mmCIF file of C-alpha atoms in Angstrom:
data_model
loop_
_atom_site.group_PDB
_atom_site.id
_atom_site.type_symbol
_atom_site.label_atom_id
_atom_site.label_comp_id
_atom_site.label_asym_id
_atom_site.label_seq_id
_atom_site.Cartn_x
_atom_site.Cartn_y
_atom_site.Cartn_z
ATOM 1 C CA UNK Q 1 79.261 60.012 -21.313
ATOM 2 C CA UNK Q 2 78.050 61.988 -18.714
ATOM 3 C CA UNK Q 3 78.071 60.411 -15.077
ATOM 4 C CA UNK Q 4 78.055 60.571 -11.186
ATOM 5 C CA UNK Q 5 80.446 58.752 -9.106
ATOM 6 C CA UNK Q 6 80.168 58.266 -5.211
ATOM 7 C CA UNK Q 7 81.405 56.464 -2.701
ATOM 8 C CA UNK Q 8 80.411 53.111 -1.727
ATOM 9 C CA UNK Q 9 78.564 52.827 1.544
ATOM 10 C CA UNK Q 10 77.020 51.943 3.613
ATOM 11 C CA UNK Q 11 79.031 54.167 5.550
ATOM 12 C CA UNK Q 12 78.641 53.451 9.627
ATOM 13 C CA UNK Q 13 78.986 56.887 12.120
ATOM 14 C CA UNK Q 14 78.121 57.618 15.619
ATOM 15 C CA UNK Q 15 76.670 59.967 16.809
ATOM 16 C CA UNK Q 16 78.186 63.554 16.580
ATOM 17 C CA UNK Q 17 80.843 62.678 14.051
ATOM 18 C CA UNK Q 18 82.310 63.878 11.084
ATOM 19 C CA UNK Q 19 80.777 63.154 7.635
ATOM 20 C CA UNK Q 20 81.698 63.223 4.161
ATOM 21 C CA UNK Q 21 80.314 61.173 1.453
ATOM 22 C CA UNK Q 22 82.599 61.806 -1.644
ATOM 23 C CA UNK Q 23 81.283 62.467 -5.487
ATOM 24 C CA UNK Q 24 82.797 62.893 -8.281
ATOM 25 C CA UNK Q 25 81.532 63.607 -11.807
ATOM 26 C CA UNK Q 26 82.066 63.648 -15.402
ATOM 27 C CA UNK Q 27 80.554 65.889 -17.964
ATOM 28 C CA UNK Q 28 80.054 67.252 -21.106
ATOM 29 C CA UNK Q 29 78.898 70.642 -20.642
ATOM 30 C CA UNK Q 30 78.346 72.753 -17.618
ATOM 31 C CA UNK Q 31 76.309 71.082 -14.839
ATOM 32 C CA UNK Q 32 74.482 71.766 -12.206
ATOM 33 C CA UNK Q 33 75.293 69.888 -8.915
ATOM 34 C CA UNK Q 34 72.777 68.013 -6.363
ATOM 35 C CA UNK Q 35 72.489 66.485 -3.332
ATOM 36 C CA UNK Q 36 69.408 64.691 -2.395
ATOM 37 C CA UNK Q 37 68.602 62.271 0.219
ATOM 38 C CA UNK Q 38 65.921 59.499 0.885
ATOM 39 C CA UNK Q 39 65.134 58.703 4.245
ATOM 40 C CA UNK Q 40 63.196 55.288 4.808
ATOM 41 C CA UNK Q 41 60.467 54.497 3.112
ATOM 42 C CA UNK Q 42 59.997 58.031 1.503
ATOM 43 C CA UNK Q 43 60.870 59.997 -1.839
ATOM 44 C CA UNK Q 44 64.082 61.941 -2.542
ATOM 45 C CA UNK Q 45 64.323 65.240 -1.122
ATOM 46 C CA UNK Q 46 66.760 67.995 -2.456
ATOM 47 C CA UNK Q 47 69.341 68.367 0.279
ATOM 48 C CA UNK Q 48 71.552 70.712 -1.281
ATOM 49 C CA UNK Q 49 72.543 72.235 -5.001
ATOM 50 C CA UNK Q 50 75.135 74.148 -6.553
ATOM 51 C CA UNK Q 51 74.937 75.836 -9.922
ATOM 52 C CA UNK Q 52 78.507 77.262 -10.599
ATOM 53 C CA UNK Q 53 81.777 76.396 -10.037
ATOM 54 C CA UNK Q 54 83.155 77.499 -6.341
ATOM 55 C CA UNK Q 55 79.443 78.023 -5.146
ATOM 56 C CA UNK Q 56 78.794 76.023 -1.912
ATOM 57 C CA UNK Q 57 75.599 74.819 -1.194
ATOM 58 C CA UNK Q 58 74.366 74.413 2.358
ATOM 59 C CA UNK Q 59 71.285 73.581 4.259
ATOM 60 C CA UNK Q 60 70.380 71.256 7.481
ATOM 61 C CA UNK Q 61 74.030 71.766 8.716
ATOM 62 C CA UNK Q 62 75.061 69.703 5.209
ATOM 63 C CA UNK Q 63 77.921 71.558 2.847
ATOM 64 C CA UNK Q 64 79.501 70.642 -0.055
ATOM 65 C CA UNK Q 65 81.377 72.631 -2.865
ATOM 66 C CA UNK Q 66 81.201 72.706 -6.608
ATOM 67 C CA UNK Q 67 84.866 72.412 -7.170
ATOM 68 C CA UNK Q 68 85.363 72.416 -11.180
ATOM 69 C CA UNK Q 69 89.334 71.497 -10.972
ATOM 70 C CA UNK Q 70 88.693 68.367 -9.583
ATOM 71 C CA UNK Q 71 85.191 67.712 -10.547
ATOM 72 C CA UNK Q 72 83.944 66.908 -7.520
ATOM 73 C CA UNK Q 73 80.955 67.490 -5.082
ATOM 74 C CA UNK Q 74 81.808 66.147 -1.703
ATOM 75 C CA UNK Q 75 79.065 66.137 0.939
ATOM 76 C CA UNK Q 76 80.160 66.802 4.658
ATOM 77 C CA UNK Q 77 78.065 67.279 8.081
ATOM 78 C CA UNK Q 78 80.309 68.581 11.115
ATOM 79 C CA UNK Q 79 78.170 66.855 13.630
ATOM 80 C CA UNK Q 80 75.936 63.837 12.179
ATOM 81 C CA UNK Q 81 72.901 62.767 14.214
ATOM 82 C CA UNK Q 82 70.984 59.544 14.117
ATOM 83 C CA UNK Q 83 68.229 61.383 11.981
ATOM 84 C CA UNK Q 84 70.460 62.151 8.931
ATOM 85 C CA UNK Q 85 70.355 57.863 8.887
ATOM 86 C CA UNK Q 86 69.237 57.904 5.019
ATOM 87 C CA UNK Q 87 70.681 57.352 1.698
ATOM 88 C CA UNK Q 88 72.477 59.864 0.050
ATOM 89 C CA UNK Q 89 72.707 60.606 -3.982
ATOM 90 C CA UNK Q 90 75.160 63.157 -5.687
ATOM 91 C CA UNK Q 91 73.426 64.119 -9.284
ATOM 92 C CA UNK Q 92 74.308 66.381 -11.852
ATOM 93 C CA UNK Q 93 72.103 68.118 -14.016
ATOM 94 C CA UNK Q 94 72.925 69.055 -17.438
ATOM 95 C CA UNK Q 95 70.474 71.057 -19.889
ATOM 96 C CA UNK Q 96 71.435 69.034 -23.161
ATOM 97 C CA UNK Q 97 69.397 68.352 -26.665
ATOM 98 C CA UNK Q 98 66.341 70.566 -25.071
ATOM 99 C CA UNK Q 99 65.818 68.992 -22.281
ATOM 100 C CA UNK Q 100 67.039 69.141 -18.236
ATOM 101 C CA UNK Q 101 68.671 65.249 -17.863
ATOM 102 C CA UNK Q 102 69.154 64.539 -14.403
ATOM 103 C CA UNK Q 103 71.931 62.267 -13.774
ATOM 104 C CA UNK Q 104 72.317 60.809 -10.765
ATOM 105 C CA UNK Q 105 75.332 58.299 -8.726
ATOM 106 C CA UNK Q 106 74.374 54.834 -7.163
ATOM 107 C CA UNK Q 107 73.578 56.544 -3.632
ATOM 108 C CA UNK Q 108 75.538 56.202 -0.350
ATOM 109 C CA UNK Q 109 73.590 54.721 2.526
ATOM 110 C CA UNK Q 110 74.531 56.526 5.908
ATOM 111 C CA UNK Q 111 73.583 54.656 9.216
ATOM 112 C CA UNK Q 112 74.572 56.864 12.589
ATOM 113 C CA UNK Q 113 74.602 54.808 15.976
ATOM 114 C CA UNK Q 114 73.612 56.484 19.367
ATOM 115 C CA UNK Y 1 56.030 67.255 1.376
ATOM 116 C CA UNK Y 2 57.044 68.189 -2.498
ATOM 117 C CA UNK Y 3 53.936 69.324 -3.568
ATOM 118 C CA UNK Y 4 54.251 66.293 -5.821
ATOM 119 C CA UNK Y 5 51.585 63.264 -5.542
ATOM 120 C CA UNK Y 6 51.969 59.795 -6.511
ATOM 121 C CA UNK Y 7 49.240 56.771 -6.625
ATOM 122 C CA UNK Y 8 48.797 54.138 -5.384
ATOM 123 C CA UNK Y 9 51.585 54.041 -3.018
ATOM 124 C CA UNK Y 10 51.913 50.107 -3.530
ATOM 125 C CA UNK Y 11 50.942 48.017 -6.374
ATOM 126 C CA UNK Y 12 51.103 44.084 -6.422
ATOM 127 C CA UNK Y 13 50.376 42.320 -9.719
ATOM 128 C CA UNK Y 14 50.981 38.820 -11.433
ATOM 129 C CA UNK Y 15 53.670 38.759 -14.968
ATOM 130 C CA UNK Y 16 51.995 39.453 -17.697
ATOM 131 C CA UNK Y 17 49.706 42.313 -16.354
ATOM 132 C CA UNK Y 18 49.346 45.927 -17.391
ATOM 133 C CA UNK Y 19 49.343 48.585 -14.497
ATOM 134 C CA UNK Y 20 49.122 52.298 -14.703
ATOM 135 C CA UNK Y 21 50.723 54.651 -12.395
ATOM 136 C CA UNK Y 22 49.277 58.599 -11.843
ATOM 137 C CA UNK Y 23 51.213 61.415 -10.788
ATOM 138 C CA UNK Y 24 50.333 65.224 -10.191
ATOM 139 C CA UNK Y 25 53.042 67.636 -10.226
ATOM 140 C CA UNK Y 26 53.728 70.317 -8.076
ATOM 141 C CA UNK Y 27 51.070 73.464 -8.821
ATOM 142 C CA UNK Y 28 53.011 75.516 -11.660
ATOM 143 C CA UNK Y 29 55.209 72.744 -12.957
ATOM 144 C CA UNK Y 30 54.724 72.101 -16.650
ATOM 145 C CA UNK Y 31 57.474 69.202 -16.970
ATOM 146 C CA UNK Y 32 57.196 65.704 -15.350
ATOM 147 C CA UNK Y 33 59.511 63.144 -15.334
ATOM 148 C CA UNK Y 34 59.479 59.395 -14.539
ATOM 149 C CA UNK Y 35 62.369 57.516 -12.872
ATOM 150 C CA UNK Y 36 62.759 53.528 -11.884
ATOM 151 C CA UNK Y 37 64.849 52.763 -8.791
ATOM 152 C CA UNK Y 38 65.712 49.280 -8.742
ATOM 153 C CA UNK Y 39 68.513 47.193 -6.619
ATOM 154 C CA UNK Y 40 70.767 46.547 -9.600
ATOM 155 C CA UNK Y 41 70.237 49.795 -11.707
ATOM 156 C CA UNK Y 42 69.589 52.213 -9.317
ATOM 157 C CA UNK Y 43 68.170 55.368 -10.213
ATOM 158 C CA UNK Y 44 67.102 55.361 -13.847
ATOM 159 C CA UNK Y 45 65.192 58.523 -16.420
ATOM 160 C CA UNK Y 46 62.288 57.053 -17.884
ATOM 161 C CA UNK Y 47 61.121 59.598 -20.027
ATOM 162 C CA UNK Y 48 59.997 63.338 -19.559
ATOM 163 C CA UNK Y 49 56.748 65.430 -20.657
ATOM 164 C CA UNK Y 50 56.710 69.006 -21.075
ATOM 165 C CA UNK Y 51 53.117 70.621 -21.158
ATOM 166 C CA UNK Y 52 51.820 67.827 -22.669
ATOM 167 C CA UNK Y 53 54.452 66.175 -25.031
ATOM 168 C CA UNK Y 54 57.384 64.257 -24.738
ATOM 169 C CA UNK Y 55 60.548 65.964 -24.353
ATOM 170 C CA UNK Y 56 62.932 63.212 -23.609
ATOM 171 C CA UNK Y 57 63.467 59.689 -23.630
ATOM 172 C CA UNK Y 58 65.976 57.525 -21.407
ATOM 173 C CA UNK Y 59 66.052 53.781 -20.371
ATOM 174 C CA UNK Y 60 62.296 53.356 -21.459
ATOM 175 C CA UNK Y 61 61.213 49.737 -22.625
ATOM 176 C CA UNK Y 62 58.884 49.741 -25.524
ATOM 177 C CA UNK Y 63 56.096 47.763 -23.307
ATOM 178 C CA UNK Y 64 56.020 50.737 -20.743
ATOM 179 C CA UNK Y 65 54.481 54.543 -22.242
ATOM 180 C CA UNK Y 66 53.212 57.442 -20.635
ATOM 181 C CA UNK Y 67 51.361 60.719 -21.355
ATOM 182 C CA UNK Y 68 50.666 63.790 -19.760
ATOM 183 C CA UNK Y 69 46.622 65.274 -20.036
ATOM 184 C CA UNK Y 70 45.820 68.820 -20.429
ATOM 185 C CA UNK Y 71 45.667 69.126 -16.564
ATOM 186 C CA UNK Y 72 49.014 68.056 -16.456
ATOM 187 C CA UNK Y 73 48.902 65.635 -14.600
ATOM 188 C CA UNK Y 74 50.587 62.266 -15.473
ATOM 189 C CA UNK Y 75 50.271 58.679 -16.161
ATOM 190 C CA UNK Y 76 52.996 55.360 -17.133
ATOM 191 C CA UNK Y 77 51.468 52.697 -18.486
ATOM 192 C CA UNK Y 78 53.819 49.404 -18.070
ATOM 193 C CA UNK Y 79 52.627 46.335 -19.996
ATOM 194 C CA UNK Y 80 53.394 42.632 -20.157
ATOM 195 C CA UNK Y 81 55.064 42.551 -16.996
ATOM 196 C CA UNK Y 82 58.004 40.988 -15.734
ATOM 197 C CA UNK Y 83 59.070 40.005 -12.432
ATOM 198 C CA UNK Y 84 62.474 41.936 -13.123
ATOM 199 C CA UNK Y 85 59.747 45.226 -13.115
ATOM 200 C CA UNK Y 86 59.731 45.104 -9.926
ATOM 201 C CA UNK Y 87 60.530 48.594 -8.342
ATOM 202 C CA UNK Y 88 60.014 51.688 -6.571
ATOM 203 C CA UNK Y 89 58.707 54.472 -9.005
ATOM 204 C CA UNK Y 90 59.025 58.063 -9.010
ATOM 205 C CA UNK Y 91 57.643 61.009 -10.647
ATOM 206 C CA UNK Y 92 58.977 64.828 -10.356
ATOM 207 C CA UNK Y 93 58.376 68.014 -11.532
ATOM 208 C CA UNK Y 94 59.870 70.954 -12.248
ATOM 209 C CA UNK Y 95 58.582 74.527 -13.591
ATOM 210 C CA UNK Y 96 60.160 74.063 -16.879
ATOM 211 C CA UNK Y 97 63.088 72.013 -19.100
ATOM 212 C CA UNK Y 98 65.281 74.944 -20.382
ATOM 213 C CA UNK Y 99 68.304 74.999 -17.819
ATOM 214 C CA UNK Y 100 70.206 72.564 -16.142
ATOM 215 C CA UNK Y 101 69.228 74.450 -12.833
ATOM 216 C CA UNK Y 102 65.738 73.478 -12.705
ATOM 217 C CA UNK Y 103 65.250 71.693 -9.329
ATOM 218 C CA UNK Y 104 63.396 68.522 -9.194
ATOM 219 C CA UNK Y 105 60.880 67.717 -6.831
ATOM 220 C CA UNK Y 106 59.938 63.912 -6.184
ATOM 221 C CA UNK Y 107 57.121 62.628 -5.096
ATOM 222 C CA UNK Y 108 56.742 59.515 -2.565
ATOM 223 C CA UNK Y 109 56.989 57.263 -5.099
ATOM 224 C CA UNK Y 110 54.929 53.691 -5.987
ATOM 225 C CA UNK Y 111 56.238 50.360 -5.003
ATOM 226 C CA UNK Y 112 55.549 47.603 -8.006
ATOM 227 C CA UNK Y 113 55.920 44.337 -7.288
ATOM 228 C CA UNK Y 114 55.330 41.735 -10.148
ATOM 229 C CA UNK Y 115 54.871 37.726 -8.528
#
């Protein structure tokens, strides 16, 4: 069936280094790709999203690529700061049977030390 | 902020309990959806409502239901409780269901927790 892999965390940075949270999927059709994040305490928040393959999505100084050869979705930050502490879920979205099913991985928890 | 309200923010209740949970969806959106984030399952699809009737059903028990009114706005309904109910649930919205690029936006979510 259709599914979201990622990486298991929590993953453990300082501050100003390199990120990438790997995710992997595995579907049917043609999905849609997502990165959201929860911060502490709070709802998810889209991050990121890609729609076709080869787009890259981008926003807060996050990337990652839609790459359809090796099904993946890798999230990566250049610089992380302690802010971008939060967990981080991969999801793919699939329109399927008349309806948008949102699919999403276990969720990587990022902590970034001063 | 999503646009996308949730109450009450925490709920405590005793096993065997029924609780209801409201949502509003962003202004616009017609479909709402309802997910459980637990420890052990992580994020799970509830079930989704389009304008007013269901659309889709996921990992739903038969002692939890929802609906969606005319104003759109939403409510889940979880019965007989059990301490193993016990999570953090979230309602989104999105302007419609009819491709797999229709974003959606969470709201803060309520904390259940069953003693």
């Amino acid at each position: 069936g259709d599914s979201v892999t990622q990486m298991e965390g929590p993953v453990t940075l300082s501050e100003e280094a390199f990120l990438t949270i790997n995710c992997t999927y595995t579907a049917t059709g043609y999905p849609s790709l997502f990165w959201y994040v929860q911060y502490p305490g709070e709802g998810l928040q889209l991050l990121l999203k890609a729609t076709k393959a080869d787009d890259k999505g981008s926003n807060k100084g996050f990337e990652a690529t839609y790459r359809k050869e090796t099904t993946s979705f890798h999230l990566e930050k250049g610089s992380v700061q302690v802010s971008d502490s939060a967990v981080y879920f991969c999801a793919l979205s699939l329109f399927s049977g008349g309806y948008n099913k949102l699919i999403f991985g276990a969720g990587t928890r990022l902590a970034v030390h001063p | 902020d999503s646009g996308v309200t949730q109450t009450p923010k925490h709920l405590i209740t005793a096993t065997g309990q029924r609780v209801t949970l409201r949502c509003s969806p962003r202004s616009g959106d017609l479909s709402v959806y309802w997910y459980q984030q637990s420890l052990d399952q992580g994020l799970q699809f509830l079930i989704q409502y389009y304008n007013g009737e269901e659309r889709a059903k996921g990992n739903i028990l038969e002692r939890f239901s929802a609906q969606q009114f005319p104003d759109l706005h939403s409510e889940l309904n979880l019965s007989s409780l059990e301490l193993g109910d016990s999570a953090l649930y979230f309602c989104a919205s999105s302007v419609g269901t009819d491709s797999s690029y229709n974003e959606q936006f969470f709201g803060p979510g309520t904390r259940l927790t069953v003693l």
